[in-house]
PDB file of C-alpha atoms in Angstrom:
ATOM      1  CA  UNK A 933       0.001   0.001  -0.001  1.00  0.00           C
ATOM      2  CA  UNK A 934       0.980   3.595  -0.617  1.00  0.00           C
ATOM      3  CA  UNK A 935      -0.692   6.620   0.947  1.00  0.00           C
ATOM      4  CA  UNK A 936      -0.326  10.021  -0.693  1.00  0.00           C
ATOM      5  CA  UNK A 937      -1.370  13.191   1.068  1.00  0.00           C
ATOM      6  CA  UNK A 938      -2.752  15.841  -1.303  1.00  0.00           C
ATOM      7  CA  UNK A 939      -4.331  18.080   1.339  1.00  0.00           C
ATOM      8  CA  UNK A 940      -3.757  18.092   5.091  1.00  0.00           C
ATOM      9  CA  UNK A 941      -5.228  21.347   6.464  1.00  0.00           C
ATOM     10  CA  UNK A 942      -8.547  21.686   8.229  1.00  0.00           C
ATOM     11  CA  UNK A 943     -11.401  24.172   7.913  1.00  0.00           C
ATOM     12  CA  UNK A 944     -10.048  26.259   5.022  1.00  0.00           C
ATOM     13  CA  UNK A 945      -7.036  26.392   2.707  1.00  0.00           C
ATOM     14  CA  UNK A 946      -4.121  28.615   3.679  1.00  0.00           C
ATOM     15  CA  UNK A 947      -1.241  30.089   1.682  1.00  0.00           C
ATOM     16  CA  UNK A 948       2.243  31.059   2.754  1.00  0.00           C
ATOM     17  CA  UNK A 949       2.495  34.829   3.192  1.00  0.00           C
ATOM     18  CA  UNK A 950       5.451  36.803   1.883  1.00  0.00           C
ATOM     19  CA  UNK A 951       6.700  37.443   5.422  1.00  0.00           C
ATOM     20  CA  UNK A 952       6.718  33.711   6.171  1.00  0.00           C
ATOM     21  CA  UNK A 953       8.768  32.969   3.051  1.00  0.00           C
ATOM     22  CA  UNK A 954      11.183  35.765   3.955  1.00  0.00           C
ATOM     23  CA  UNK A 955      11.638  34.328   7.441  1.00  0.00           C
ATOM     24  CA  UNK A 956      12.383  30.872   6.010  1.00  0.00           C
ATOM     25  CA  UNK A 957      15.013  32.315   3.672  1.00  0.00           C
ATOM     26  CA  UNK A 958      16.562  34.309   6.522  1.00  0.00           C
ATOM     27  CA  UNK A 959      16.695  31.223   8.761  1.00  0.00           C
ATOM     28  CA  UNK A 960      18.314  29.195   5.981  1.00  0.00           C
ATOM     29  CA  UNK A 961      20.961  31.868   5.404  1.00  0.00           C
ATOM     30  CA  UNK A 962      21.788  31.951   9.102  1.00  0.00           C
ATOM     31  CA  UNK A 963      22.067  28.154   9.162  1.00  0.00           C
ATOM     32  CA  UNK A 964      24.320  28.199   6.098  1.00  0.00           C
ATOM     33  CA  UNK A 965      26.731  30.408   8.076  1.00  0.00           C
ATOM     34  CA  UNK A 966      28.471  31.857   5.030  1.00  0.00           C
ATOM     35  CA  UNK A 967      29.147  28.636   3.171  1.00  0.00           C
ATOM     36  CA  UNK A 968      29.021  28.637  -0.637  1.00  0.00           C
ATOM     37  CA  UNK A 969      27.265  26.089  -2.868  1.00  0.00           C
ATOM     38  CA  UNK A 970      28.579  25.168  -6.288  1.00  0.00           C
ATOM     39  CA  UNK A 971      25.155  24.509  -7.790  1.00  0.00           C
ATOM     40  CA  UNK A 972      21.480  24.116  -6.981  1.00  0.00           C
ATOM     41  CA  UNK A 973      21.813  20.402  -6.290  1.00  0.00           C
ATOM     42  CA  UNK A 974      24.361  21.081  -3.573  1.00  0.00           C
ATOM     43  CA  UNK A 975      22.111  23.765  -2.078  1.00  0.00           C
ATOM     44  CA  UNK A 976      19.149  21.396  -2.158  1.00  0.00           C
ATOM     45  CA  UNK A 977      21.179  18.717  -0.388  1.00  0.00           C
ATOM     46  CA  UNK A 978      22.012  21.235   2.339  1.00  0.00           C
ATOM     47  CA  UNK A 979      18.311  22.094   2.699  1.00  0.00           C
ATOM     48  CA  UNK A 980      17.319  18.427   2.859  1.00  0.00           C
ATOM     49  CA  UNK A 981      20.048  17.276   5.222  1.00  0.00           C
ATOM     50  CA  UNK A 982      20.704  20.199   7.534  1.00  0.00           C
ATOM     51  CA  UNK A 983      17.606  22.386   7.769  1.00  0.00           C
ATOM     52  CA  UNK A 984      14.582  21.494   9.848  1.00  0.00           C
ATOM     53  CA  UNK A 985      11.434  20.858   7.806  1.00  0.00           C
ATOM     54  CA  UNK A 986       9.648  24.016   8.973  1.00  0.00           C
ATOM     55  CA  UNK A 987      12.452  26.020   7.334  1.00  0.00           C
ATOM     56  CA  UNK A 988      13.210  23.947   4.219  1.00  0.00           C
ATOM     57  CA  UNK A 989       9.608  22.992   3.439  1.00  0.00           C
ATOM     58  CA  UNK A 990       5.996  23.537   4.360  1.00  0.00           C
ATOM     59  CA  UNK A 991       3.191  21.382   5.691  1.00  0.00           C
ATOM     60  CA  UNK A 992       1.037  22.839   2.954  1.00  0.00           C
ATOM     61  CA  UNK A 993      -2.222  24.629   2.712  1.00  0.00           C
ATOM     62  CA  UNK A 994      -4.733  22.439   0.848  1.00  0.00           C
ATOM     63  CA  UNK A 995      -7.678  20.910   2.713  1.00  0.00           C
ATOM     64  CA  UNK A 996      -8.336  17.224   3.251  1.00  0.00           C
ATOM     65  CA  UNK A 997      -7.580  14.850   0.394  1.00  0.00           C
ATOM     66  CA  UNK A 998      -5.744  11.529   0.778  1.00  0.00           C
ATOM     67  CA  UNK A 999      -5.077   8.867  -1.861  1.00  0.00           C
ATOM     68  CA  UNK A1000      -4.680   5.198  -0.986  1.00  0.00           C
ATOM     69  CA  UNK A1001      -3.008   3.021  -3.577  1.00  0.00           C
ATOM     70  CA  UNK A1002      -3.634  -0.712  -3.254  1.00  0.00           C
ATOM     71  CA  UNK A1003      -3.295  -3.675  -5.555  1.00  0.00           C
ATOM     72  CA  UNK A1004      -0.904  -4.095  -8.499  1.00  0.00           C
ATOM     73  CA  UNK A1005       1.248  -1.181  -9.605  1.00  0.00           C
ATOM     74  CA  UNK A1006       0.319  -1.522 -13.271  1.00  0.00           C
ATOM     75  CA  UNK A1007      -2.688   0.792 -12.931  1.00  0.00           C
ATOM     76  CA  UNK A1008      -5.386  -1.851 -13.327  1.00  0.00           C
ATOM     77  CA  UNK A1009      -6.979  -1.036  -9.967  1.00  0.00           C
ATOM     78  CA  UNK A1010      -9.240   1.946  -9.418  1.00  0.00           C
ATOM     79  CA  UNK A1011      -8.111   5.091  -7.653  1.00  0.00           C
ATOM     80  CA  UNK A1012      -9.106   5.283  -3.979  1.00  0.00           C
ATOM     81  CA  UNK A1013      -9.490   8.764  -2.546  1.00  0.00           C
ATOM     82  CA  UNK A1014     -10.609  10.050   0.850  1.00  0.00           C
ATOM     83  CA  UNK A1015     -12.394  13.416   0.787  1.00  0.00           C
ATOM     84  CA  UNK A1016     -12.545  16.127  -1.832  1.00  0.00           C
ATOM     85  CA  UNK A1017     -10.951  19.125  -0.139  1.00  0.00           C
ATOM     86  CA  UNK A1018      -8.975  21.659  -2.165  1.00  0.00           C
ATOM     87  CA  UNK A1019      -6.170  19.076  -2.471  1.00  0.00           C
ATOM     88  CA  UNK A1020      -8.414  17.157  -4.893  1.00  0.00           C
ATOM     89  CA  UNK A1021      -7.537  19.618  -7.660  1.00  0.00           C
ATOM     90  CA  UNK A1022      -3.859  18.686  -7.558  1.00  0.00           C
ATOM     91  CA  UNK A1023      -4.707  14.992  -7.241  1.00  0.00           C
ATOM     92  CA  UNK A1024      -7.062  15.168 -10.213  1.00  0.00           C
ATOM     93  CA  UNK A1025      -4.421  16.702 -12.466  1.00  0.00           C
ATOM     94  CA  UNK A1026      -1.884  14.068 -11.425  1.00  0.00           C
ATOM     95  CA  UNK A1027      -4.412  11.255 -11.871  1.00  0.00           C
ATOM     96  CA  UNK A1028      -5.310  12.393 -15.382  1.00  0.00           C
ATOM     97  CA  UNK A1029      -1.620  12.161 -16.259  1.00  0.00           C
ATOM     98  CA  UNK A1030      -1.515   8.614 -14.933  1.00  0.00           C
ATOM     99  CA  UNK A1031      -4.657   7.747 -16.901  1.00  0.00           C
ATOM    100  CA  UNK A1032      -2.986   9.029 -20.054  1.00  0.00           C
ATOM    101  CA  UNK A1033      -0.259   6.469 -19.348  1.00  0.00           C
ATOM    102  CA  UNK A1034      -2.762   3.624 -18.992  1.00  0.00           C
ATOM    103  CA  UNK A1035      -4.217   3.790 -15.475  1.00  0.00           C
ATOM    104  CA  UNK A1036      -7.874   2.751 -15.185  1.00  0.00           C
ATOM    105  CA  UNK A1037     -10.259   5.729 -15.305  1.00  0.00           C
ATOM    106  CA  UNK A1038     -12.217   4.570 -12.284  1.00  0.00           C
ATOM    107  CA  UNK A1039     -12.373   6.453  -8.992  1.00  0.00           C
ATOM    108  CA  UNK A1040     -13.795   5.338  -5.661  1.00  0.00           C
ATOM    109  CA  UNK A1041     -14.207   8.410  -3.455  1.00  0.00           C
ATOM    110  CA  UNK A1042     -14.872   7.976   0.260  1.00  0.00           C
ATOM    111  CA  UNK A1043     -16.359  10.969   2.036  1.00  0.00           C
ATOM    112  CA  UNK A1044     -15.962  11.596   5.754  1.00  0.00           C
ATOM    113  CA  UNK A1045     -18.697  14.256   5.608  1.00  0.00           C
ATOM    114  CA  UNK A1046     -19.808  17.197   3.499  1.00  0.00           C
ATOM    115  CA  UNK A1047     -18.639  20.327   5.258  1.00  0.00           C
ATOM    116  CA  UNK A1048     -17.221  22.783   2.784  1.00  0.00           C
ATOM    117  CA  UNK A1049     -13.528  22.166   3.452  1.00  0.00           C
ATOM    118  CA  UNK A1050     -14.031  18.508   2.488  1.00  0.00           C
ATOM    119  CA  UNK A1051     -15.901  19.103  -0.784  1.00  0.00           C
ATOM    120  CA  UNK A1052     -14.558  22.409  -2.121  1.00  0.00           C
ATOM    121  CA  UNK A1053     -12.175  20.620  -4.472  1.00  0.00           C
ATOM    122  CA  UNK A1054     -14.937  18.774  -6.321  1.00  0.00           C
ATOM    123  CA  UNK A1055     -15.848  21.589  -8.794  1.00  0.00           C
ATOM    124  CA  UNK A1056     -12.143  21.753  -9.777  1.00  0.00           C
ATOM    125  CA  UNK A1057     -11.646  17.970  -9.929  1.00  0.00           C
ATOM    126  CA  UNK A1058     -10.703  17.555 -13.601  1.00  0.00           C
ATOM    127  CA  UNK A1059     -11.797  13.893 -14.011  1.00  0.00           C
ATOM    128  CA  UNK A1060     -15.461  14.915 -13.607  1.00  0.00           C
ATOM    129  CA  UNK A1061     -15.271  16.483 -17.072  1.00  0.00           C
ATOM    130  CA  UNK A1062     -14.019  13.292 -18.764  1.00  0.00           C
ATOM    131  CA  UNK A1063     -16.864  11.222 -20.287  1.00  0.00           C
ATOM    132  CA  UNK A1064     -14.692   8.080 -20.178  1.00  0.00           C
ATOM    133  CA  UNK A1065     -14.284   8.336 -16.395  1.00  0.00           C
ATOM    134  CA  UNK A1066     -16.354   6.462 -13.817  1.00  0.00           C
ATOM    135  CA  UNK A1067     -16.651   8.030 -10.376  1.00  0.00           C
ATOM    136  CA  UNK A1068     -18.336   6.290  -7.442  1.00  0.00           C
ATOM    137  CA  UNK A1069     -18.885   8.458  -4.359  1.00  0.00           C
ATOM    138  CA  UNK A1070     -19.200   6.393  -1.182  1.00  0.00           C
ATOM    139  CA  UNK A1071     -20.505   7.847   2.055  1.00  0.00           C
ATOM    140  CA  UNK A1072     -22.410   7.079   5.215  1.00  0.00           C
ATOM    141  CA  UNK A1073     -24.632  10.069   4.412  1.00  0.00           C
ATOM    142  CA  UNK A1074     -27.798   9.559   2.405  1.00  0.00           C
ATOM    143  CA  UNK A1075     -27.749  13.251   1.385  1.00  0.00           C
ATOM    144  CA  UNK A1076     -24.333  13.104  -0.312  1.00  0.00           C
ATOM    145  CA  UNK A1077     -25.619  13.892  -3.801  1.00  0.00           C
ATOM    146  CA  UNK A1078     -27.692  16.781  -2.492  1.00  0.00           C
ATOM    147  CA  UNK A1079     -24.621  18.314  -0.842  1.00  0.00           C
ATOM    148  CA  UNK A1080     -22.478  18.193  -3.976  1.00  0.00           C
ATOM    149  CA  UNK A1081     -25.281  19.414  -6.226  1.00  0.00           C
ATOM    150  CA  UNK A1082     -26.016  22.322  -3.896  1.00  0.00           C
ATOM    151  CA  UNK A1083     -22.378  23.426  -4.036  1.00  0.00           C
ATOM    152  CA  UNK A1084     -22.672  23.788  -7.815  1.00  0.00           C
ATOM    153  CA  UNK A1085     -25.894  25.733  -7.943  1.00  0.00           C
ATOM    154  CA  UNK A1086     -25.580  28.906 -10.000  1.00  0.00           C
ATOM    155  CA  UNK A1087     -25.447  31.212  -6.983  1.00  0.00           C
ATOM    156  CA  UNK A1088     -22.312  29.384  -5.765  1.00  0.00           C
ATOM    157  CA  UNK A1089     -20.516  28.137  -8.881  1.00  0.00           C
ATOM    158  CA  UNK A1090     -20.833  28.759 -12.648  1.00  0.00           C
ATOM    159  CA  UNK A1091     -20.704  25.094 -13.703  1.00  0.00           C
ATOM    160  CA  UNK A1092     -23.833  23.124 -12.822  1.00  0.00           C
ATOM    161  CA  UNK A1093     -23.583  19.540 -11.581  1.00  0.00           C
ATOM    162  CA  UNK A1094     -25.554  18.306 -14.592  1.00  0.00           C
ATOM    163  CA  UNK A1095     -22.902  19.712 -16.934  1.00  0.00           C
ATOM    164  CA  UNK A1096     -20.318  17.264 -15.615  1.00  0.00           C
ATOM    165  CA  UNK A1097     -19.484  14.536 -18.133  1.00  0.00           C
ATOM    166  CA  UNK A1098     -18.102  11.682 -16.029  1.00  0.00           C
ATOM    167  CA  UNK A1099     -20.314   8.738 -15.061  1.00  0.00           C
ATOM    168  CA  UNK A1100     -21.005   9.725 -11.447  1.00  0.00           C
ATOM    169  CA  UNK A1101     -22.907   7.524  -8.995  1.00  0.00           C
ATOM    170  CA  UNK A1102     -23.544   7.601  -5.243  1.00  0.00           C
ATOM    171  CA  UNK A1103     -23.489   4.696  -2.803  1.00  0.00           C
ATOM    172  CA  UNK A1104     -24.615   4.925   0.837  1.00  0.00           C
ATOM    173  CA  UNK A1105     -22.608   2.632   3.097  1.00  0.00           C
ATOM    174  CA  UNK A1106     -23.609   1.287   6.511  1.00  0.00           C
ATOM    175  CA  UNK A1107     -21.512   0.909   9.620  1.00  0.00           C
ATOM    176  CA  UNK A1108     -20.796  -2.621  10.815  1.00  0.00           C
ATOM    177  CA  UNK A1109     -20.584  -4.058   7.305  1.00  0.00           C
ATOM    178  CA  UNK A1110     -17.444  -4.918   5.318  1.00  0.00           C
ATOM    179  CA  UNK A1111     -17.468  -3.929   1.636  1.00  0.00           C
ATOM    180  CA  UNK A1112     -15.228  -5.336  -1.091  1.00  0.00           C
ATOM    181  CA  UNK A1113     -14.402  -2.309  -3.240  1.00  0.00           C
ATOM    182  CA  UNK A1114     -11.590  -2.404  -5.774  1.00  0.00           C
ATOM    183  CA  UNK A1115      -8.501  -3.971  -4.191  1.00  0.00           C
ATOM    184  CA  UNK A1116      -9.563  -3.355  -0.589  1.00  0.00           C
ATOM    185  CA  UNK A1117     -12.070  -4.306   2.072  1.00  0.00           C
ATOM    186  CA  UNK A1118     -13.698  -1.177   3.501  1.00  0.00           C
ATOM    187  CA  UNK A1119     -15.380  -0.666   6.860  1.00  0.00           C
ATOM    188  CA  UNK A1120     -16.697   2.563   8.362  1.00  0.00           C
ATOM    189  CA  UNK A1121     -17.458   3.972  11.789  1.00  0.00           C
ATOM    190  CA  UNK A1122     -19.688   6.868  12.834  1.00  0.00           C
ATOM    191  CA  UNK A1123     -17.830   9.762  14.452  1.00  0.00           C
ATOM    192  CA  UNK A1124     -18.678  12.641  16.764  1.00  0.00           C
ATOM    193  CA  UNK A1125     -19.027  15.687  14.497  1.00  0.00           C
ATOM    194  CA  UNK A1126     -21.732  18.091  13.370  1.00  0.00           C
ATOM    195  CA  UNK A1127     -24.123  16.283  10.966  1.00  0.00           C
ATOM    196  CA  UNK A1128     -22.001  13.184  11.638  1.00  0.00           C
ATOM    197  CA  UNK A1129     -18.770  12.177  10.009  1.00  0.00           C
ATOM    198  CA  UNK A1130     -17.451   8.720   9.163  1.00  0.00           C
ATOM    199  CA  UNK A1131     -14.050   7.117   9.515  1.00  0.00           C
ATOM    200  CA  UNK A1132     -12.885   4.412   7.112  1.00  0.00           C
ATOM    201  CA  UNK A1133     -10.623   1.398   7.444  1.00  0.00           C
ATOM    202  CA  UNK A1134      -9.058  -0.005   4.265  1.00  0.00           C
ATOM    203  CA  UNK A1135      -7.483  -3.476   4.252  1.00  0.00           C
ATOM    204  CA  UNK A1136      -5.771  -5.071   1.275  1.00  0.00           C
ATOM    205  CA  UNK A1137      -5.388  -8.746   0.366  1.00  0.00           C
ATOM    206  CA  UNK A1138      -2.130  -8.981   2.348  1.00  0.00           C
ATOM    207  CA  UNK A1139      -3.828  -7.730   5.511  1.00  0.00           C
ATOM    208  CA  UNK A1140      -2.205  -4.283   5.434  1.00  0.00           C
ATOM    209  CA  UNK A1141      -4.580  -1.688   6.854  1.00  0.00           C
ATOM    210  CA  UNK A1142      -5.001   2.085   6.801  1.00  0.00           C
ATOM    211  CA  UNK A1143      -7.535   4.071   8.839  1.00  0.00           C
ATOM    212  CA  UNK A1144      -8.711   7.493   7.710  1.00  0.00           C
ATOM    213  CA  UNK A1145     -10.382   9.194  10.659  1.00  0.00           C
ATOM    214  CA  UNK A1146     -10.816  12.942  10.520  1.00  0.00           C
ATOM    215  CA  UNK A1147     -13.308  15.450  11.935  1.00  0.00           C
ATOM    216  CA  UNK A1148     -13.946  13.282  14.952  1.00  0.00           C
ATOM    217  CA  UNK A1149     -14.001  14.568  18.520  1.00  0.00           C
ATOM    218  CA  UNK A1150     -12.651  12.295  21.234  1.00  0.00           C
ATOM    219  CA  UNK A1151     -13.051  13.692  24.733  1.00  0.00           C
ATOM    220  CA  UNK A1152     -10.103  13.112  27.023  1.00  0.00           C
ATOM    221  CA  UNK A1153     -12.364  12.806  30.081  1.00  0.00           C
ATOM    222  CA  UNK A1154     -14.477  10.113  28.386  1.00  0.00           C
ATOM    223  CA  UNK A1155     -11.839   7.763  27.020  1.00  0.00           C
ATOM    224  CA  UNK A1156     -13.668   4.830  28.556  1.00  0.00           C
ATOM    225  CA  UNK A1157     -16.348   5.422  25.899  1.00  0.00           C
ATOM    226  CA  UNK A1158     -13.860   5.110  23.059  1.00  0.00           C
ATOM    227  CA  UNK A1159     -13.745   1.306  22.952  1.00  0.00           C
ATOM    228  CA  UNK A1160     -15.313   1.262  19.486  1.00  0.00           C
ATOM    229  CA  UNK A1161     -12.490   3.398  18.089  1.00  0.00           C
ATOM    230  CA  UNK A1162      -9.821   1.346  19.837  1.00  0.00           C
ATOM    231  CA  UNK A1163     -11.266  -1.710  18.098  1.00  0.00           C
ATOM    232  CA  UNK A1164     -11.541   0.146  14.767  1.00  0.00           C
ATOM    233  CA  UNK A1165      -7.894   1.265  14.987  1.00  0.00           C
ATOM    234  CA  UNK A1166      -6.827  -2.137  16.278  1.00  0.00           C
ATOM    235  CA  UNK A1167      -3.491  -3.483  14.977  1.00  0.00           C
ATOM    236  CA  UNK A1168      -3.577  -0.929  12.154  1.00  0.00           C
ATOM    237  CA  UNK A1169      -0.483  -0.188  10.070  1.00  0.00           C
ATOM    238  CA  UNK A1170      -1.304   3.514   9.676  1.00  0.00           C
ATOM    239  CA  UNK A1171      -3.941   5.648  11.396  1.00  0.00           C
ATOM    240  CA  UNK A1172      -4.552   9.045   9.794  1.00  0.00           C
ATOM    241  CA  UNK A1173      -6.188  10.968  12.622  1.00  0.00           C
ATOM    242  CA  UNK A1174      -7.686  14.386  13.262  1.00  0.00           C
ATOM    243  CA  UNK A1175      -5.198  16.185  15.532  1.00  0.00           C
ATOM    244  CA  UNK A1176      -6.323  19.728  14.827  1.00  0.00           C
ATOM    245  CA  UNK A1177      -5.916  21.144  18.331  1.00  0.00           C
ATOM    246  CA  UNK A1178      -3.665  20.942  21.333  1.00  0.00           C
ATOM    247  CA  UNK A1179      -5.109  19.039  24.279  1.00  0.00           C
ATOM    248  CA  UNK A1180      -5.692  22.312  26.158  1.00  0.00           C
ATOM    249  CA  UNK A1181      -7.681  23.833  23.283  1.00  0.00           C
ATOM    250  CA  UNK A1182      -9.714  20.691  22.564  1.00  0.00           C
ATOM    251  CA  UNK A1183     -10.755  20.378  26.213  1.00  0.00           C
ATOM    252  CA  UNK A1184     -11.540  24.048  26.840  1.00  0.00           C
ATOM    253  CA  UNK A1185     -12.437  26.833  24.430  1.00  0.00           C
ATOM    254  CA  UNK A1186     -12.838  24.505  21.413  1.00  0.00           C
ATOM    255  CA  UNK A1187     -14.719  21.703  23.136  1.00  0.00           C
ATOM    256  CA  UNK A1188     -17.634  20.398  21.065  1.00  0.00           C
ATOM    257  CA  UNK A1189     -16.173  21.833  17.846  1.00  0.00           C
ATOM    258  CA  UNK A1190     -15.893  18.302  16.448  1.00  0.00           C
ATOM    259  CA  UNK A1191     -12.122  17.889  16.407  1.00  0.00           C
ATOM    260  CA  UNK A1192      -9.506  16.222  18.555  1.00  0.00           C
ATOM    261  CA  UNK A1193      -5.919  16.509  19.760  1.00  0.00           C
ATOM    262  CA  UNK A1194      -2.561  14.854  19.212  1.00  0.00           C
ATOM    263  CA  UNK A1195      -2.527  13.548  22.788  1.00  0.00           C
ATOM    264  CA  UNK A1196      -5.852  11.736  22.490  1.00  0.00           C
ATOM    265  CA  UNK A1197      -4.877  10.287  19.100  1.00  0.00           C
ATOM    266  CA  UNK A1198      -1.713   8.831  20.622  1.00  0.00           C
ATOM    267  CA  UNK A1199      -3.638   7.404  23.566  1.00  0.00           C
ATOM    268  CA  UNK A1200      -6.133   5.710  21.238  1.00  0.00           C
ATOM    269  CA  UNK A1201      -3.392   4.319  18.997  1.00  0.00           C
ATOM    270  CA  UNK A1202      -1.468   3.015  22.005  1.00  0.00           C
ATOM    271  CA  UNK A1203      -4.545   1.182  23.236  1.00  0.00           C
ATOM    272  CA  UNK A1204      -5.215  -0.122  19.719  1.00  0.00           C
ATOM    273  CA  UNK A1205      -1.584  -1.251  19.278  1.00  0.00           C
ATOM    274  CA  UNK A1206      -1.433   0.599  15.982  1.00  0.00           C
ATOM    275  CA  UNK A1207       1.999   0.850  14.418  1.00  0.00           C
ATOM    276  CA  UNK A1208       1.987   4.324  12.898  1.00  0.00           C
ATOM    277  CA  UNK A1209       0.016   7.548  13.419  1.00  0.00           C
ATOM    278  CA  UNK A1210      -0.182  10.474  10.987  1.00  0.00           C
ATOM    279  CA  UNK A1211      -1.088  13.822  12.519  1.00  0.00           C
ATOM    280  CA  UNK A1212      -3.665  15.362  10.164  1.00  0.00           C
ATOM    281  CA  UNK A1213      -6.230  18.146   9.585  1.00  0.00           C
ATOM    282  CA  UNK A1214      -3.891  20.878  10.786  1.00  0.00           C
ATOM    283  CA  UNK A1215      -5.325  24.046  12.317  1.00  0.00           C
ATOM    284  CA  UNK A1216      -5.265  26.785   9.609  1.00  0.00           C
ATOM    285  CA  UNK A1217      -3.877  29.430  11.975  1.00  0.00           C
ATOM    286  CA  UNK A1218      -0.851  27.255  12.838  1.00  0.00           C
ATOM    287  CA  UNK A1219       2.421  28.149  11.133  1.00  0.00           C
ATOM    288  CA  UNK A1220       4.862  25.513   9.903  1.00  0.00           C
ATOM    289  CA  UNK A1221       6.854  26.091  13.079  1.00  0.00           C
ATOM    290  CA  UNK A1222       3.719  25.554  15.195  1.00  0.00           C
ATOM    291  CA  UNK A1223       2.920  22.271  13.439  1.00  0.00           C
ATOM    292  CA  UNK A1224       6.509  21.080  13.712  1.00  0.00           C
ATOM    293  CA  UNK A1225       6.484  21.897  17.428  1.00  0.00           C
ATOM    294  CA  UNK A1226       3.288  19.865  17.887  1.00  0.00           C
ATOM    295  CA  UNK A1227       4.922  16.981  16.021  1.00  0.00           C
ATOM    296  CA  UNK A1228       7.979  17.068  18.279  1.00  0.00           C
ATOM    297  CA  UNK A1229       5.805  17.252  21.399  1.00  0.00           C
ATOM    298  CA  UNK A1230       3.762  14.314  20.085  1.00  0.00           C
ATOM    299  CA  UNK A1231       6.876  12.175  19.615  1.00  0.00           C
ATOM    300  CA  UNK A1232       7.970  12.986  23.159  1.00  0.00           C
ATOM    301  CA  UNK A1233       4.513  12.244  24.609  1.00  0.00           C
ATOM    302  CA  UNK A1234       4.431   8.901  22.804  1.00  0.00           C
ATOM    303  CA  UNK A1235       7.792   7.969  24.314  1.00  0.00           C
ATOM    304  CA  UNK A1236       6.715   8.961  27.826  1.00  0.00           C
ATOM    305  CA  UNK A1237       3.393   7.070  27.725  1.00  0.00           C
ATOM    306  CA  UNK A1238       4.503   3.988  25.776  1.00  0.00           C
ATOM    307  CA  UNK A1239       3.880   0.669  27.507  1.00  0.00           C
ATOM    308  CA  UNK A1240       4.206  -1.744  24.610  1.00  0.00           C
ATOM    309  CA  UNK A1241       5.597  -1.606  21.103  1.00  0.00           C
ATOM    310  CA  UNK A1242       6.604   1.834  19.765  1.00  0.00           C
ATOM    311  CA  UNK A1243       4.071   3.925  17.874  1.00  0.00           C
ATOM    312  CA  UNK A1244       5.769   5.886  15.100  1.00  0.00           C
ATOM    313  CA  UNK A1245       4.293   9.394  14.934  1.00  0.00           C
ATOM    314  CA  UNK A1246       4.621  11.203  11.619  1.00  0.00           C
ATOM    315  CA  UNK A1247       3.203  14.555  10.597  1.00  0.00           C
ATOM    316  CA  UNK A1248       1.281  14.681   7.326  1.00  0.00           C
ATOM    317  CA  UNK A1249       2.050  17.394   4.804  1.00  0.00           C
ATOM    318  CA  UNK A1250       0.899  18.118   1.273  1.00  0.00           C
ATOM    319  CA  UNK A1251       3.012  15.933  -1.014  1.00  0.00           C
ATOM    320  CA  UNK A1252       3.988  13.299   1.548  1.00  0.00           C
ATOM    321  CA  UNK A1253       3.964   9.667   0.354  1.00  0.00           C
ATOM    322  CA  UNK A1254       4.001   6.853   2.905  1.00  0.00           C
ATOM    323  CA  UNK A1255       4.756   3.286   1.860  1.00  0.00           C
ATOM    324  CA  UNK A1256       3.383   0.524   4.092  1.00  0.00           C
TER     325      UNK A1256
END
C-alpha cells in the first residue's frame, strides 16, 4: 500500500504569506553560516540534510484529500481517494496524467462528511469532465448527492452539476458491514461531529490496513467510551487521525467543535496497538513552526506514555507519500 497526502489542512485552505517565506530564507541563510554552494543540487542537499522541515519545506495549505493506492502497480486497480478538499484539484491533475499512461479511469471516493472544506475541491476535480471516467462516491450520508449538487448551484458556482461529463454515482454505506471495493475491504465507523462524520478502514489482500479518521472529537475525560475506536484502529499499520488542536484547546475553548488533539490520538493508537500515526487536519492558523512543534511534542509524549511496542508518529504534509 501507498498513501499520498494531497491536502492536510482543516477548515479552510491557507497560503504562505510573503513574510513567512522571507523568514524561512533568513533562517536558511543563518544556518548556512556563510558557506558557498557550487550549484542548486548542492544547495538542495544542504536544505534536505541540515535544515529542519519548517524552514526547508511547508506542511502545505490544501484541505483534506488523501489517496490510498492498493493492488498491483500496473494501474489496473481503481483510484481510492478520501475526501474532496482543495487538495483534490492537484490529485485530479496528477491522476489524469496517470490515466494518459494507462491507469484505469475509475475512482472510488470515500467521504468523511460534507462540510465545505471537504468538498470544495470537487468543482475543480478535472476527471469529472471526462466522459470516459467512472466516479463512485461512497458515504455514510444519504444526502451526499444533495450536498455536492447544492455546491454547484448557479449562486455558488458557474458550472452546474448536470454539466459534468463523467459517469457519477452515489453509494450509501452502513456501519458494521465490510465492503469489497476495488482492491480493498472497507469498513466505516460513525464519528462525533456536526451532521455526523465517518471514519474508514481499508485493508488489502495482504492484511495491510489504513484508517482514515478525521473530523472526529474524542473527549479526554471520556476515554472509557472510546472502545469502538480502539477496536476500529486495532493493529492498524497507519492511522490518519484528526489532531487539529492541542489538548488544552480541545478540552476548553474549542470543546464540542468536532475535532480532537494529538494527545488523544496517541492514547487511542497506544490502546489499539497501531503501528503508525499520521497527525492530520492541521489548524489553519498554525504556522509551519507551530505544526513542527506539535509533532515534536507528540513524539515525546508517545515515548513517555509507551507501555508496549513503539508507535511511530509522523506529521502529514501536502506531497507526503508513505509506503506501508
